[in-house]
XYZ file of C-alpha atoms in Angstrom:
272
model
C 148.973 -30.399 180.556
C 148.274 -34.233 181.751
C 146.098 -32.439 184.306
C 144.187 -30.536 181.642
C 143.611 -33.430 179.306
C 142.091 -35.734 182.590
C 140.217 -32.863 183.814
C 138.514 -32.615 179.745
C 138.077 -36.803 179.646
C 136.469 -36.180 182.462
C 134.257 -33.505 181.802
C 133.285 -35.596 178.720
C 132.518 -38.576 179.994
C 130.203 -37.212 182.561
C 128.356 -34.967 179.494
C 128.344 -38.226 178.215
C 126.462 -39.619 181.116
C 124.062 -36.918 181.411
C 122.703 -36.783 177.860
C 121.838 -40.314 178.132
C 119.777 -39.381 181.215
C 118.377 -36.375 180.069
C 114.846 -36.724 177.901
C 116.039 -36.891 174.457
C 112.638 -34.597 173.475
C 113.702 -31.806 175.672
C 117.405 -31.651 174.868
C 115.918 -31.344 170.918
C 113.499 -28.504 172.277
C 116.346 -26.542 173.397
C 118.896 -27.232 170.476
C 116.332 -26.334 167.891
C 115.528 -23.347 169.705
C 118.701 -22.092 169.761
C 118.979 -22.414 165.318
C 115.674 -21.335 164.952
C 117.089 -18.103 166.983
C 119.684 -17.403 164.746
C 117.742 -18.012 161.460
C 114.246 -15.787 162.941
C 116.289 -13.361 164.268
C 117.386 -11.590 160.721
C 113.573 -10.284 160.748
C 112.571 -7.473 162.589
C 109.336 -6.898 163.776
C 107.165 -3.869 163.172
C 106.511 -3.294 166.500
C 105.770 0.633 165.852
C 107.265 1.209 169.241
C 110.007 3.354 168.978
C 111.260 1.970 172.913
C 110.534 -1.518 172.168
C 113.036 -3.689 169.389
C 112.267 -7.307 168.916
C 112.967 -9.866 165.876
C 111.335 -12.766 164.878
C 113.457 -14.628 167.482
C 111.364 -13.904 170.333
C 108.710 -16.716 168.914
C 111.615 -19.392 170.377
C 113.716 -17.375 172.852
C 111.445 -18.096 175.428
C 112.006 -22.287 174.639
C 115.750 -22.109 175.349
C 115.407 -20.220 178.497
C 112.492 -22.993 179.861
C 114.740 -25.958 179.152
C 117.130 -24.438 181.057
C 114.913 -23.790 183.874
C 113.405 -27.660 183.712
C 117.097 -28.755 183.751
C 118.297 -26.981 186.830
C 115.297 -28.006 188.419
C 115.838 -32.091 187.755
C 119.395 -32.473 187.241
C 121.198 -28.846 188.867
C 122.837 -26.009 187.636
C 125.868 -27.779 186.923
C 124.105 -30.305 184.081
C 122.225 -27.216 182.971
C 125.497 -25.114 182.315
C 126.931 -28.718 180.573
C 123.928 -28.587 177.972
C 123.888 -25.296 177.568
C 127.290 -25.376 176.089
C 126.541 -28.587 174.418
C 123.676 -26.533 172.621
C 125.571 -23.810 171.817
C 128.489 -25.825 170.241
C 125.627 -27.336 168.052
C 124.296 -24.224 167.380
C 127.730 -22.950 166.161
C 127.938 -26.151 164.168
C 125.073 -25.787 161.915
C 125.453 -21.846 161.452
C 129.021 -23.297 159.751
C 127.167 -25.826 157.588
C 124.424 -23.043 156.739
C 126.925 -20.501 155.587
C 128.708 -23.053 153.922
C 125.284 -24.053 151.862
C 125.052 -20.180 151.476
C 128.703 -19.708 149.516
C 128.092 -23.238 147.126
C 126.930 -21.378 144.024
C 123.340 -22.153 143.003
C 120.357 -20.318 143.045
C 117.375 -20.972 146.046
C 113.267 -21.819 145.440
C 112.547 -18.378 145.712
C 114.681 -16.530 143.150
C 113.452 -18.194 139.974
C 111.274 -15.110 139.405
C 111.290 -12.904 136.252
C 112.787 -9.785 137.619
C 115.305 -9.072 140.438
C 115.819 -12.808 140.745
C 119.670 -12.298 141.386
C 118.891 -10.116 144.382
C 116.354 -12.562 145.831
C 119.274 -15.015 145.660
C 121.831 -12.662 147.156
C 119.478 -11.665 150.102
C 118.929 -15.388 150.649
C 122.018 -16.355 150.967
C 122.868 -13.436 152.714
C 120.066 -14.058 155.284
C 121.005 -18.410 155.278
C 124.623 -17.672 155.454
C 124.295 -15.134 158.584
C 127.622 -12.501 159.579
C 130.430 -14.059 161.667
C 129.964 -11.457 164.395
C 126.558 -11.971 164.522
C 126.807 -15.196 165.530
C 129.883 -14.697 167.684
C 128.175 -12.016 169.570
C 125.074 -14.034 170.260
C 127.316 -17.091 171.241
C 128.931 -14.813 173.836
C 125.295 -13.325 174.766
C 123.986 -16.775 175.537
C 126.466 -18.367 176.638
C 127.223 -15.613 179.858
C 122.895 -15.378 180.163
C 122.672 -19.133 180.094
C 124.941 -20.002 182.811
C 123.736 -16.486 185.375
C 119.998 -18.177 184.683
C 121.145 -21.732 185.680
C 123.003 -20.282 188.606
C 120.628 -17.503 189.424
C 117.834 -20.525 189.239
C 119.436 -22.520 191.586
C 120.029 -19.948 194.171
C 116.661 -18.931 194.458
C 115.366 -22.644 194.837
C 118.049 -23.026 197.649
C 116.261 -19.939 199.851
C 112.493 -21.265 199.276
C 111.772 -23.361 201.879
C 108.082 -23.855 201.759
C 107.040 -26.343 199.406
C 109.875 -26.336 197.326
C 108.528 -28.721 194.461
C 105.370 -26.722 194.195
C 104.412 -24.357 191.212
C 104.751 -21.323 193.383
C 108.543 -22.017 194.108
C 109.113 -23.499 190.376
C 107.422 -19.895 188.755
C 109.434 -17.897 191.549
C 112.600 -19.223 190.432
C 111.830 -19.158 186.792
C 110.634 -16.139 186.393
C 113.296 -14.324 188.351
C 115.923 -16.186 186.853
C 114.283 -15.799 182.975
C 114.026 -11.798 183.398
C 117.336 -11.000 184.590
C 119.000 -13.966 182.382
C 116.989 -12.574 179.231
C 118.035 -8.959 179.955
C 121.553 -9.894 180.127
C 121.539 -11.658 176.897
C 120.433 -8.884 174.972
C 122.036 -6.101 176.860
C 125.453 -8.194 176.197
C 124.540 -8.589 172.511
C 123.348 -5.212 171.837
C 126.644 -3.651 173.763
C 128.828 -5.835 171.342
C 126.494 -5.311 168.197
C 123.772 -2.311 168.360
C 126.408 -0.163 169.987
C 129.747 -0.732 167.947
C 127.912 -0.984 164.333
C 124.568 0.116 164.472
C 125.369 3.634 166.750
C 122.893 3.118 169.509
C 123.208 4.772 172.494
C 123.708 3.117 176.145
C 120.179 4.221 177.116
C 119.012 2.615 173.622
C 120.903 -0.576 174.789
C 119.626 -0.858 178.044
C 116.026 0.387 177.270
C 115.773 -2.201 174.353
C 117.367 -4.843 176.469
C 114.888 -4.591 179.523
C 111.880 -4.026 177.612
C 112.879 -6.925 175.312
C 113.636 -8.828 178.465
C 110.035 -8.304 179.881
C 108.431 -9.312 176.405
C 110.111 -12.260 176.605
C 109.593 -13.086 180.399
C 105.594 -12.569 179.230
C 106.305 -15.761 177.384
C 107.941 -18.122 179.929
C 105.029 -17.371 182.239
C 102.361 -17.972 179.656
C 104.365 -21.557 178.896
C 105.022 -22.119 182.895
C 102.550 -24.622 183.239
C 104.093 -26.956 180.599
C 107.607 -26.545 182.439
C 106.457 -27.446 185.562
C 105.267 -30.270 184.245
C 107.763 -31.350 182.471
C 110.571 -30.668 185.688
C 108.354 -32.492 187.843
C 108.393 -35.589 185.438
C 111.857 -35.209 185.134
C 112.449 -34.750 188.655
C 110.373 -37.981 189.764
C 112.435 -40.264 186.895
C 115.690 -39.125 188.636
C 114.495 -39.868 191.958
C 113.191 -43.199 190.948
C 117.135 -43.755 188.947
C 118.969 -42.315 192.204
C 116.725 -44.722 194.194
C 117.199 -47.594 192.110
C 120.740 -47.022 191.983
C 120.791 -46.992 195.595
C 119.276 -49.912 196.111
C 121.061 -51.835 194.178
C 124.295 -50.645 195.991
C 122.578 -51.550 198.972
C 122.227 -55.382 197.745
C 126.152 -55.325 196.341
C 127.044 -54.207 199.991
C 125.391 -56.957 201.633
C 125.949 -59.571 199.747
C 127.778 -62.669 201.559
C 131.122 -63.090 200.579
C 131.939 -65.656 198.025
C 133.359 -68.476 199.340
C 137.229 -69.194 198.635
C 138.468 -72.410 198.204
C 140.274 -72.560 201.624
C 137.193 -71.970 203.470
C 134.842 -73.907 201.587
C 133.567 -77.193 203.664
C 134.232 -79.884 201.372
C 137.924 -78.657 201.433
C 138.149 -78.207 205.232
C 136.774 -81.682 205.050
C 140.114 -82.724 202.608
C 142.285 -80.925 205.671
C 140.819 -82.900 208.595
């Protein structure tokens, strides 16, 4: 148990650590994508494909997946996986407080209409409030896609040799990474969800899933630029940290050693 408890401190303390390092902008990106997720995704869109199913979620998803990608690029898989779950807690968090604000009775903007106002209120709060599993099953989604993208990232930037930092090896390891992450996510979600209470078949799972998955992969590359921008930025301020750090270590190390009072000349003077 004493084991367990050090091994959490621990795990905290270095979280801790990293959010201070890690640009407050982009960890705000990422958490914000992941509510906005929850809240777009009760819309469907009329897509008028009968292969391809996508919600209003898709205008984000792409967001969530990029930080991740920046991250693993400047600060590893490891930190990545940290503020992943960090986001996700969050996430979790304000779903609570939303279906909380959904059960207080009162009535919403929107429903002070003169007919079928009491349905506009229900649907609202309905919509606000979200469905437990739902949100479990997208926690779960995420949560196993987010940590095979950070690893899946990482892996692939290990093998490229040539000109690692460049945008070649940055879009190569994104957009690998983002496809097969993304698919997972919704294949995971639609297994626990589409499957179990909407009666979709395992064709319509993985079908939706992969074609959903390339959608959203059309995304990360259009906003590729912007995230190799911001991992090289990111990159370079941790260098410049690491370096700084290192130098400073450096000066610690070879630093004289204070005098003591035996070996201090006006006392060896006392002695003689």
């Amino acid at each position: 148990m004493k084991k367990i408890f050090n091994w959490l401190r621990n795990e905290a303390k270095e979280t801790s650590e990293l959010l201070r390092k890690i640009p407050a902008l982009l960890m705000t990106f990422f958490v914000l994508s992941l509510v906005m997720m929850n809240i777009l995704a009760n819309k469907s869109l009329d897509i008028q494909l009968s292969w391809l199913a996508l919600d209003a979620g898709i205008c984000v998803s792409w967001l969530a997946f990029l930080s991740m990608d920046v991250i693993v690029k400047a600060y590893g898989p490891k930190a990545s996986t940290r503020l992943t779950l960090v986001a996700t807690g969050i996430n979790v968090l304000v779903s609570a407080l939303f279906a909380l604000a959904a059960t207080v009775p009162g009535f919403w903007g929107e429903s002070f209409v003169d007919v079928g106002g009491e349905s506009i209120n229900l649907a609202l709060n309905n919509t606000i409030g979200g469905t437990w599993y739902i949100l479990l099953a997208s926690t779960i989604a995420f949560v196993i896609a987010g940590i095979s993208n950070n690893v899946l990232n990482w892996l692939i930037g290990r093998k490229i040799k040539k000109n690692p930092d460049g945008f070649r090896a940055y879009a190569i390891r994104s957009w690998i990474s983002t496809l097969a992450a993304q698919f997972i996510d919704n294949l995971v979600f639609a297994l626990i969800i589409s499957l179990n209470f909407f009666g979709w078949s395992w064709l319509q799972c993985i079908t939706c899933a992969l074609t959903g998955a390339l959608v959203e992969l059309l995304l990360e590359i259009l906003f590729s630029p912007i995230g190799y921008k911001l991992a090289k930025r990111c990159t370079a301020t941790q260098r410049e940290t690491h370096e700084t750090q290192e130098e400073g270590n450096s000066q610690t190390t070879n630093q004289p050693k204070p005098e003591t009072l035996e070996n201090t000349p006006r006392n060896n003077a006392k002695l003689v």
